[in-house]
Coordinates of C-alpha atoms and ligand atoms in Angstrom, one line a residue:
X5 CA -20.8 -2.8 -34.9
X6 CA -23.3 -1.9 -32.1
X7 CA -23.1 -3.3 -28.9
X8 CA -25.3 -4.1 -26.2
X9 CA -26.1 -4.0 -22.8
X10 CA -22.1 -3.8 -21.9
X11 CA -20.0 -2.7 -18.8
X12 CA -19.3 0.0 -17.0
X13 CA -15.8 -0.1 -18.0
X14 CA -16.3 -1.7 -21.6
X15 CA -18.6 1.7 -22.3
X16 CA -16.5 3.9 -21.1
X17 CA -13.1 2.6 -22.6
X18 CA -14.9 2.9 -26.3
X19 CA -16.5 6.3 -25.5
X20 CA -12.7 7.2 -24.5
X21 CA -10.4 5.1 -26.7
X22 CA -13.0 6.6 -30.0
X23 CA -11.8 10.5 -28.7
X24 CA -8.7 10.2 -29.7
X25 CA -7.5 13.6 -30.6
X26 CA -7.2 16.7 -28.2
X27 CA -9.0 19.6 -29.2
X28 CA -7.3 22.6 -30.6
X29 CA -5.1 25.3 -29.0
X30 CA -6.4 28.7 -28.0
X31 CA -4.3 31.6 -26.7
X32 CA -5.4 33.3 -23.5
X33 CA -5.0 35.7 -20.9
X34 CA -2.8 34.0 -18.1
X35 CA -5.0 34.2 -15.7
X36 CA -8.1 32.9 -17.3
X37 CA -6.0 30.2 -18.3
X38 CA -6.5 28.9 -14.8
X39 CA -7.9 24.8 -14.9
X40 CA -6.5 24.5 -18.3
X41 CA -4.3 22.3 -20.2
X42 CA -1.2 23.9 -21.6
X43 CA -0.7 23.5 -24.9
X44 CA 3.7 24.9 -25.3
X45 CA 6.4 23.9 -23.2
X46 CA 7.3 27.7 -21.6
X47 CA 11.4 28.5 -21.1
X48 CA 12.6 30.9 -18.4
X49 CA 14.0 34.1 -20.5
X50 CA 16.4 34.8 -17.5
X51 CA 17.5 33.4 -14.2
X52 CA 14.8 33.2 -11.2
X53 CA 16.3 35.4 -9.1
X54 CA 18.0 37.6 -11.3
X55 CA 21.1 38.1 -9.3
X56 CA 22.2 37.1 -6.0
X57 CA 20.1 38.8 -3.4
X58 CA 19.5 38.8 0.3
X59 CA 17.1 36.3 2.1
X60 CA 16.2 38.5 5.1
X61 CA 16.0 42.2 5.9
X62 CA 19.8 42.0 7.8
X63 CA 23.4 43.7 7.1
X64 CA 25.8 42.3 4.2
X65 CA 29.5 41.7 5.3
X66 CA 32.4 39.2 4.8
X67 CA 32.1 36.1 6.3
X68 CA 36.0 36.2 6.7
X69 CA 35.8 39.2 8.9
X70 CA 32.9 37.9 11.1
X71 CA 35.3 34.9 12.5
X72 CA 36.8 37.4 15.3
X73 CA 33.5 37.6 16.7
X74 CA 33.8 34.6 17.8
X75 CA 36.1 35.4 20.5
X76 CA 35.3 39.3 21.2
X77 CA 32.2 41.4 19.9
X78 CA 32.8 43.1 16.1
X79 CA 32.3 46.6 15.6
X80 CA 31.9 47.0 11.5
X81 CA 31.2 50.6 9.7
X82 CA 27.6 50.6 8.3
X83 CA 28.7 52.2 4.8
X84 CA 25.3 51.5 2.4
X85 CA 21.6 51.3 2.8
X86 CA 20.3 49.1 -0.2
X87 CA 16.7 48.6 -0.1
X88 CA 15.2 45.8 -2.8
X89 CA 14.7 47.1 -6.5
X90 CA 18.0 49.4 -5.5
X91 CA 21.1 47.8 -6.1
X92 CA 24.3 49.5 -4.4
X93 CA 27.2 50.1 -6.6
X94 CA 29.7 50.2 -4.3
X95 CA 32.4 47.4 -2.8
X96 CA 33.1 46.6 0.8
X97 CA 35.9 46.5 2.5
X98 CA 37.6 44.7 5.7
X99 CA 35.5 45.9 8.6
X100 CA 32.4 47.2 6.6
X101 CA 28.8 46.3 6.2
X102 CA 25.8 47.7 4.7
X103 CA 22.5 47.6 5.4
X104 CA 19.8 45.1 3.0
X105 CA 16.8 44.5 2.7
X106 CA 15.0 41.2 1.7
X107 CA 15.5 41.2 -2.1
X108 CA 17.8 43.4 -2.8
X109 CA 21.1 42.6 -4.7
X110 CA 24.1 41.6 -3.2
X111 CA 27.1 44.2 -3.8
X112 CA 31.0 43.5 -4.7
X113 CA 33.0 42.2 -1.3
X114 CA 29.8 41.4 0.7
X115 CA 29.4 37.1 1.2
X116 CA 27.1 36.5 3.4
X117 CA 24.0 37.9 5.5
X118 CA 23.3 38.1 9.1
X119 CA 19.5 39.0 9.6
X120 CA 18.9 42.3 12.0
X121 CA 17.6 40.5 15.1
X122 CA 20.8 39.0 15.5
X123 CA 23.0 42.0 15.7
X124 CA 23.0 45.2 18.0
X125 CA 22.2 47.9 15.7
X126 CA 24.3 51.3 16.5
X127 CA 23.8 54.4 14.3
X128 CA 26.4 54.1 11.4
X129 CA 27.7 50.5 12.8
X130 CA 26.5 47.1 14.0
X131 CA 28.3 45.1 16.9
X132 CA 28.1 41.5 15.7
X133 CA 28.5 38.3 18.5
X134 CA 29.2 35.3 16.3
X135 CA 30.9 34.1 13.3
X136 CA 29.1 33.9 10.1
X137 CA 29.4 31.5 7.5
X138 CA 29.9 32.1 3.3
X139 CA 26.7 32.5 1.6
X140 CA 24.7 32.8 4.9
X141 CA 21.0 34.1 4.2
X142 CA 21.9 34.4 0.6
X143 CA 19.7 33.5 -2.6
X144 CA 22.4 33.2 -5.8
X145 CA 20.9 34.1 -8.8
X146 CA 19.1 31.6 -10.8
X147 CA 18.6 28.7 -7.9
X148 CA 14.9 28.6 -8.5
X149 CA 15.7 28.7 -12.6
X150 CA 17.8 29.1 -14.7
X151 CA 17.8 30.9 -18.2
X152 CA 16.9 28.8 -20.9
X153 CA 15.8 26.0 -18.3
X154 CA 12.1 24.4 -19.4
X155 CA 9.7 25.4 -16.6
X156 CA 6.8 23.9 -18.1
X157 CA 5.9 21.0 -20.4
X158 CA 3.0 21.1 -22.8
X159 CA 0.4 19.0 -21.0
X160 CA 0.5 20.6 -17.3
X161 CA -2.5 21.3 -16.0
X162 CA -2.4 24.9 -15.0
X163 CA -2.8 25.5 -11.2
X164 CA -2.3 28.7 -9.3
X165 CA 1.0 28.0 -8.9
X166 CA 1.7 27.3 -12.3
X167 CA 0.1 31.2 -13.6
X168 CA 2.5 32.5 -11.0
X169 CA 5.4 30.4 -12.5
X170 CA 3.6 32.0 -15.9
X171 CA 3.9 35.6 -14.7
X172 CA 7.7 35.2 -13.1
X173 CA 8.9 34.2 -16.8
X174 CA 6.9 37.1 -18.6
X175 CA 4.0 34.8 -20.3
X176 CA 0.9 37.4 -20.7
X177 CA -0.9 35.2 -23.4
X178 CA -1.0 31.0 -22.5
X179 CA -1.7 28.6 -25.3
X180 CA -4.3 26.0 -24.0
X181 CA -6.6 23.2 -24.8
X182 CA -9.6 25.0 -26.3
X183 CA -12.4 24.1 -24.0
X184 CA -15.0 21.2 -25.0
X185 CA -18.2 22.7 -26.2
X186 CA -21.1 20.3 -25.7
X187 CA -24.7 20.3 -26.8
X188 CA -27.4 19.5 -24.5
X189 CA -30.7 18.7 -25.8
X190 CA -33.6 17.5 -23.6
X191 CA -36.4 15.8 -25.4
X192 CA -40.1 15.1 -24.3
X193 CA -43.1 15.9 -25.2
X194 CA -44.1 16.4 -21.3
X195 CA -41.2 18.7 -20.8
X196 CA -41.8 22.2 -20.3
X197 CA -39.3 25.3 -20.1
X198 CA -39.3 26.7 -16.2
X199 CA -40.6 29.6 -17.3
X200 CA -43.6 28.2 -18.1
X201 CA -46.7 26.6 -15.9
X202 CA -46.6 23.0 -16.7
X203 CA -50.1 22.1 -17.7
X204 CA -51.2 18.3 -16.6
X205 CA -48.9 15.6 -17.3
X206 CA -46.2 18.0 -18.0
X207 CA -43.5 18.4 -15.9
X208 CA -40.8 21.1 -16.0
X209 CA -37.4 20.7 -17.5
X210 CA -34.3 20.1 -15.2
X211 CA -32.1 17.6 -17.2
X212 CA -31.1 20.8 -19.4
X213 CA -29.8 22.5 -16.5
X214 CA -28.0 20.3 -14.5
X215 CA -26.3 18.6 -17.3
X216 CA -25.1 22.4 -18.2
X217 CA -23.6 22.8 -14.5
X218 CA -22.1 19.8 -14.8
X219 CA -21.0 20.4 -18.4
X220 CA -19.5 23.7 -16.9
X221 CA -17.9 22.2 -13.7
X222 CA -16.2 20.1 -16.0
X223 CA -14.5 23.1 -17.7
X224 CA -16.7 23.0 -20.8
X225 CA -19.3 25.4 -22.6
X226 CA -22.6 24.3 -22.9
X227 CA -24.8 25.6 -25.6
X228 CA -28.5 24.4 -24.1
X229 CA -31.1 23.8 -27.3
X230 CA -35.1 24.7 -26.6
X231 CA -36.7 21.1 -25.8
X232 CA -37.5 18.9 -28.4
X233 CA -40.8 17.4 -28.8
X234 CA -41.1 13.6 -28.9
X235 CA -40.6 13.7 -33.1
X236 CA -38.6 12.3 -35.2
X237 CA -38.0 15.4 -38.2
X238 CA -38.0 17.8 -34.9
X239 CA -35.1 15.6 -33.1
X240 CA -33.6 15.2 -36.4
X241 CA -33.2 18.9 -37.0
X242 CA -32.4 19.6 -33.5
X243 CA -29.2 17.0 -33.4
X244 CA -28.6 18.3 -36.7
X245 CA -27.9 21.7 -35.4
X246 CA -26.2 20.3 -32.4
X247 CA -23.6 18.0 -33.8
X248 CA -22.6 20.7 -36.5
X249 CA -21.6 23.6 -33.6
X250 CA -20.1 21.3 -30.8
X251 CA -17.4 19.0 -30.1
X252 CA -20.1 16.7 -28.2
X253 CA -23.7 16.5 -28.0
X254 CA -25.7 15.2 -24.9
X255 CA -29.5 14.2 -25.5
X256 CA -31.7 13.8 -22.4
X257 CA -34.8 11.0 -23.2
X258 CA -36.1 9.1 -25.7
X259 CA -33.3 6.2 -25.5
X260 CA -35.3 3.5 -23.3
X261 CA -37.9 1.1 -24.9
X262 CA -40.7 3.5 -24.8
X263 CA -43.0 3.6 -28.1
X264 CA -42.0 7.4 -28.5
X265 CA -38.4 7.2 -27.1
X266 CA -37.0 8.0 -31.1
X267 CA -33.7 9.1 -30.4
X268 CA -31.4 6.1 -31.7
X269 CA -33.7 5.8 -34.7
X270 CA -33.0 9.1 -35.7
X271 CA -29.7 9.0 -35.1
X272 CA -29.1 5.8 -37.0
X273 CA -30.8 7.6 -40.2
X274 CA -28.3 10.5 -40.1
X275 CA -25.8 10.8 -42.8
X276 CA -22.1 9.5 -41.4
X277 CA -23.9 8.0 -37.7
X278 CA -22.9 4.6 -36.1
X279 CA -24.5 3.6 -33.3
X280 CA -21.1 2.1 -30.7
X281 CA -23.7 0.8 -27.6
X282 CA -26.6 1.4 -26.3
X283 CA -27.4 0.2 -22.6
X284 CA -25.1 -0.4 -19.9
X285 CA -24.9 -2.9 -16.8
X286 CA -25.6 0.1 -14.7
X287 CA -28.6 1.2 -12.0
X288 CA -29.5 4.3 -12.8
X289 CA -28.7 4.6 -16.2
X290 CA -29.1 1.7 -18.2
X291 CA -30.5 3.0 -21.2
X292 CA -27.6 5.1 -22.5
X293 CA -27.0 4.9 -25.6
X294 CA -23.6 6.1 -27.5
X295 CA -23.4 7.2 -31.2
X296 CA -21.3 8.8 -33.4
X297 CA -22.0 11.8 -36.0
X298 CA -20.0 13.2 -38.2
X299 CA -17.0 11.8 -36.2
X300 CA -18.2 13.6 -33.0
X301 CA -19.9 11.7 -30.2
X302 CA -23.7 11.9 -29.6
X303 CA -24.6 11.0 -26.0
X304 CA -28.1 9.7 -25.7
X305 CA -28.8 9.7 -21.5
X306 CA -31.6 8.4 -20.0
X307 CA -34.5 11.2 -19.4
X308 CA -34.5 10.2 -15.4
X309 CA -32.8 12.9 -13.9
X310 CA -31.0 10.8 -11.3
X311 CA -29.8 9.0 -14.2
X312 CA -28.8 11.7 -16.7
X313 CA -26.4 12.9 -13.9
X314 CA -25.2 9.9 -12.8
X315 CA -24.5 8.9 -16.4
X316 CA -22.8 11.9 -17.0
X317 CA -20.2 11.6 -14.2
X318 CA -19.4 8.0 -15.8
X319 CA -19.2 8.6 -19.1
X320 CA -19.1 12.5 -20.0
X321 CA -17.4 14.3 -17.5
X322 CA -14.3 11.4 -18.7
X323 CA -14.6 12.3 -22.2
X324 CA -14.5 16.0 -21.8
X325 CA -11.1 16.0 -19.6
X326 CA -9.7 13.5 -22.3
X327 CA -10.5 16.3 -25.0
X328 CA -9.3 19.4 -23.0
X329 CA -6.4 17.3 -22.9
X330 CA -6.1 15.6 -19.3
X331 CA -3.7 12.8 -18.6
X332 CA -5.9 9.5 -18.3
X333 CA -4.9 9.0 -14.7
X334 CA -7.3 12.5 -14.1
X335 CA -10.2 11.3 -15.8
X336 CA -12.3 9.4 -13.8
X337 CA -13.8 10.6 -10.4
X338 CA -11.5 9.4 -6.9
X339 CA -12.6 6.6 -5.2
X340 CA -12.3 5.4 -1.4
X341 CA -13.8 2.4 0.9
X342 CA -15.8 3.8 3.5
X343 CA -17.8 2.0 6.4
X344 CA -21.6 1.7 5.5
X345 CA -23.2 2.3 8.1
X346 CA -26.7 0.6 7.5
X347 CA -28.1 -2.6 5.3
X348 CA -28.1 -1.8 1.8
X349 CA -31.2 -3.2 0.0
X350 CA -29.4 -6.0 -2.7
X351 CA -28.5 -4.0 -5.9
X352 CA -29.9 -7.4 -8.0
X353 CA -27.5 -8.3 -11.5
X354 CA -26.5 -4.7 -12.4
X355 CA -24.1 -2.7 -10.7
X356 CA -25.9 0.0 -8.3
X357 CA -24.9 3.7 -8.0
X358 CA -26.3 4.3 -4.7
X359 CA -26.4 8.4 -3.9
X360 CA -24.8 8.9 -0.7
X361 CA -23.1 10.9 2.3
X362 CA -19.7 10.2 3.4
X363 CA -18.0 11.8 6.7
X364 CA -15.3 11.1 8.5
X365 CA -16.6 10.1 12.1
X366 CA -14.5 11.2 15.5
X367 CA -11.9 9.1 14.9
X368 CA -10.6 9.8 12.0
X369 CA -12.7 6.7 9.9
X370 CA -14.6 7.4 6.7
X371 CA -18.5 6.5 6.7
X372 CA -20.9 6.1 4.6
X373 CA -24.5 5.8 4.2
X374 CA -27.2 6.0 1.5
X375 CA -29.2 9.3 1.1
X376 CA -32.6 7.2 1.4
X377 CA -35.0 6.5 -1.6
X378 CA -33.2 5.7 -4.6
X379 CA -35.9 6.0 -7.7
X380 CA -34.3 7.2 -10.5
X381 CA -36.2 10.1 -10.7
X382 CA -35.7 11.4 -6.9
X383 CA -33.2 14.4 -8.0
X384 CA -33.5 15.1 -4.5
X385 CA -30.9 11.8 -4.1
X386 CA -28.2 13.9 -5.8
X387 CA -28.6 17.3 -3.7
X388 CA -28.1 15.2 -0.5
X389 CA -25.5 13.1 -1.8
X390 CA -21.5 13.9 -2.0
X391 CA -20.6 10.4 -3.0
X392 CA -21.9 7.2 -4.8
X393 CA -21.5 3.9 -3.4
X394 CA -20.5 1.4 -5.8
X395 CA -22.5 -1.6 -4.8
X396 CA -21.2 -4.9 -7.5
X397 CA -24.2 -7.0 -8.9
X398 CA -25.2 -9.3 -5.9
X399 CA -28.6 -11.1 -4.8
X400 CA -27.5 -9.8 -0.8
X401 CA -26.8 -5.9 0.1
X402 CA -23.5 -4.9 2.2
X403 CA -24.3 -5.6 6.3
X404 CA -23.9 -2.3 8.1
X405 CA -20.1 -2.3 9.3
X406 CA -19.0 -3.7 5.9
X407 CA -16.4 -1.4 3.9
X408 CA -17.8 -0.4 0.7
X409 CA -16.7 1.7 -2.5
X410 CA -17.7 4.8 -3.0
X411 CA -16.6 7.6 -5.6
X412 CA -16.8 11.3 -4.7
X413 CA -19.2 13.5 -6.7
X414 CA -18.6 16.9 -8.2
X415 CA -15.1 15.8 -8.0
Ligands
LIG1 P1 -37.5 9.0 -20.9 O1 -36.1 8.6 -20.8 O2 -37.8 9.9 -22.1 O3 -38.4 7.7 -21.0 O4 -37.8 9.7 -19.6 C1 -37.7 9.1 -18.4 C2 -38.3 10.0 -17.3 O5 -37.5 11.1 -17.1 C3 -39.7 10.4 -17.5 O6 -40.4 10.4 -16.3 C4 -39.5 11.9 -18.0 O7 -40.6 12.7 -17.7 C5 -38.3 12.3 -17.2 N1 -37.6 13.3 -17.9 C6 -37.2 13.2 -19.2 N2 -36.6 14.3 -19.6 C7 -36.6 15.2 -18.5 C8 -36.1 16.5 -18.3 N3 -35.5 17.2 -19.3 N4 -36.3 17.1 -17.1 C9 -36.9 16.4 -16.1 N5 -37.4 15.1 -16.3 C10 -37.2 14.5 -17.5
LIG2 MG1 -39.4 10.7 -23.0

């Protein structure tokens, strides 16, 4: 059943709650598996560290033996030097020492570490001041894992940290969440390819490349299709294509009241479509409209481009962490209050996505205010702006001094 003219929230909790399954698994290098999802829980084929090794470049000896230097300076033998990668094979005795380095295993008799600043370093012996206690400047084998320990769960978004963790339990190849590939498909029959000099009434086409950056900034791969005229056997043809090689498509025009906006005809015709909503309580962006095809979701966003991008950070850039398999408290964009810091114009009965700058002022207080003209078409809103104040329906705007919502772009 199609619905109409809906929430925020209500269209995105149907977009999200329809894409239910994560996509596939891929195996990848480990380090291009940086921003992904894992897709295996990884288990540490041997302790992390190996074996009991020194914490500081210093001299091994027995604590036991160090106590008399608490009441006269210790002369001990020097009887090893055991750099890291090296291990000694030898055993101490009362009154010895050797000589490590950061890293390196700890041999037979020696129990503790004193780092090299604190001693006074004599040719084939050290002179030691104070006691020393058992295990002293010593990493034992296996305190940061341990073999057979799970160091990482299927789900865990892969940071920097987590491809070192990777690497330090021998993982070359990382199974992830396959990344979203998503459509985009600008309609118009104004629209002209930049490479092109747009005749009159035409005007170039930007919606197909911003809504690729942002399909790629979200950690998908767009596949942009050459503009569609305002048609409906060409749009047919074109979503045709679209929906069979992507996990999502995104349409830009055609879904407002216009006598040649055909895109939700079209789509309703298509074998296996059902039209979920189509316009949202939303300014910019009311006239989105949200299919599916074929099981895969069709995004129709408004051809404004202020509004294709604002949509998309609502709606899209959700759906496509859902599918590379994001937790659902990552999907949507952070939000803050911030101090405006001028009269907002009344946003009228549907919610208002003002574009926006927000700084921190000299004290430490976040600030907002609007980036000027709002038309839906002024992409120049969107350069300026890092943020989008959230201004609820109202017949007043916020006073300057107020604290309003905003949610950071580009997040
Ligand atoms: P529509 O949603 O088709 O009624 O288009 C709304 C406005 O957005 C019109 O002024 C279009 O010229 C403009 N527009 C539509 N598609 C694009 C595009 N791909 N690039 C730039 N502007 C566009
Ligand atoms: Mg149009």
């Amino acid at each position: 059943m199609m619905k109409k003219y809906i929430e925020v929230e209500a269209a995105r909790e149907l977009i999200l709650s329809d894409s239910n399954s994560v996509l596939p698994p891929e195996k990848i290098d480990l380090l291009a598996s940086l921003g992904r999802v894992l897709c295996q829980d990884i288990v540490a084929d041997r302790d992390l560290p190996p074996a009991d090794n020194s914490a500081m470049d210093g001299y091994g000896l027995r604590a036991a033996d160090s106590a008399a230097a608490e009441t006269a300076p210790l002369k001990l033998a020097v009887v090893a030097d055991i750099p890291a990668g090296k291990p000694w094979p030898g055993r101490i005795g009362a009154g010895e020492a050797v000589r490590i380095m950061t890293g390196a295993p700890i041999p037979d008799g020696v129990d503790a570490v004193i780092r090299r600043e604190l001693v006074e370093e004599l040719d084939d012996a050290i002179i030691l001041k104070k006691k020393v206690s058992v295990g002293n400047d010593i990493r034992s084998a296996g305190e940061d894992i341990k073999a057979g320990e799970t160091v990482l769960t299927c789900g865990t978004l892969i940071t920097p940290a987590v491809i070192g963790m990777l690497a330090a339990v021998g993982v070359p190849y990382v199974s992830v969440v396959r990344k979203p590939r998503v459509a985009v498909l600008a309609t118009g029959d104004e629209i002209v390819d930049f490479s092109q000099v747009p005749g009159p009434g035409k005007i170039r086409n930007s919606n197909s490349f911003s809504l690729a950056a942002q399909v790629l900034q979200a950690g998908g791969l767009p596949q942009v299709f050459p503009i569609t005229i305002d048609e409906p056997a060409a749009i047919r043809r074109a979503l045709q294509n679209a929906v069979s090689g992507n996990d999502l498509v995104l349409t830009s025009g055609g879904v407002s009241m216009g006598d040649y906006d055909f895109i939700q005809d079209v789509i309703r015709d298509l074998p296996a479509a059902e039209i979920r909503f189509w316009q949202v309580k939303m300014k910019p962006g009311k006239p989105l409209l949200y299919s599916r095809v074929a099981a895969k979701p069709v995004i129709g966003l408004p051809g404004n481009p202020v509004s294709t991008m604002v949509s998309f950070e609502q709606f899209v850039r959700p759906l496509m962490k859902k599918m590379a398999g994001f937790p659902d408290s990552e999907l949507l964009p952070p939000r803050e209050t911030a101090v405006v810091l001028e009269d907002l114009p009344a946003p009228g009965d549907r919610r208002h996505y003002a574009r926006a700058i927000a700084q921190r002022d000299e004290n430490g207080q976040l600030t907002v205010k609007s980036t000027g003209l709002q038309g839906s078409g002024m992409l120049n809103s969107m350069v300026r702006g890092n943020c989008l104040i959230i201004q609820p329906p109202a017949k007043a705007g916020a006073k300057s001094g107020e604290r309003v919502e905003i949610e950071w772009l580009g997040y």
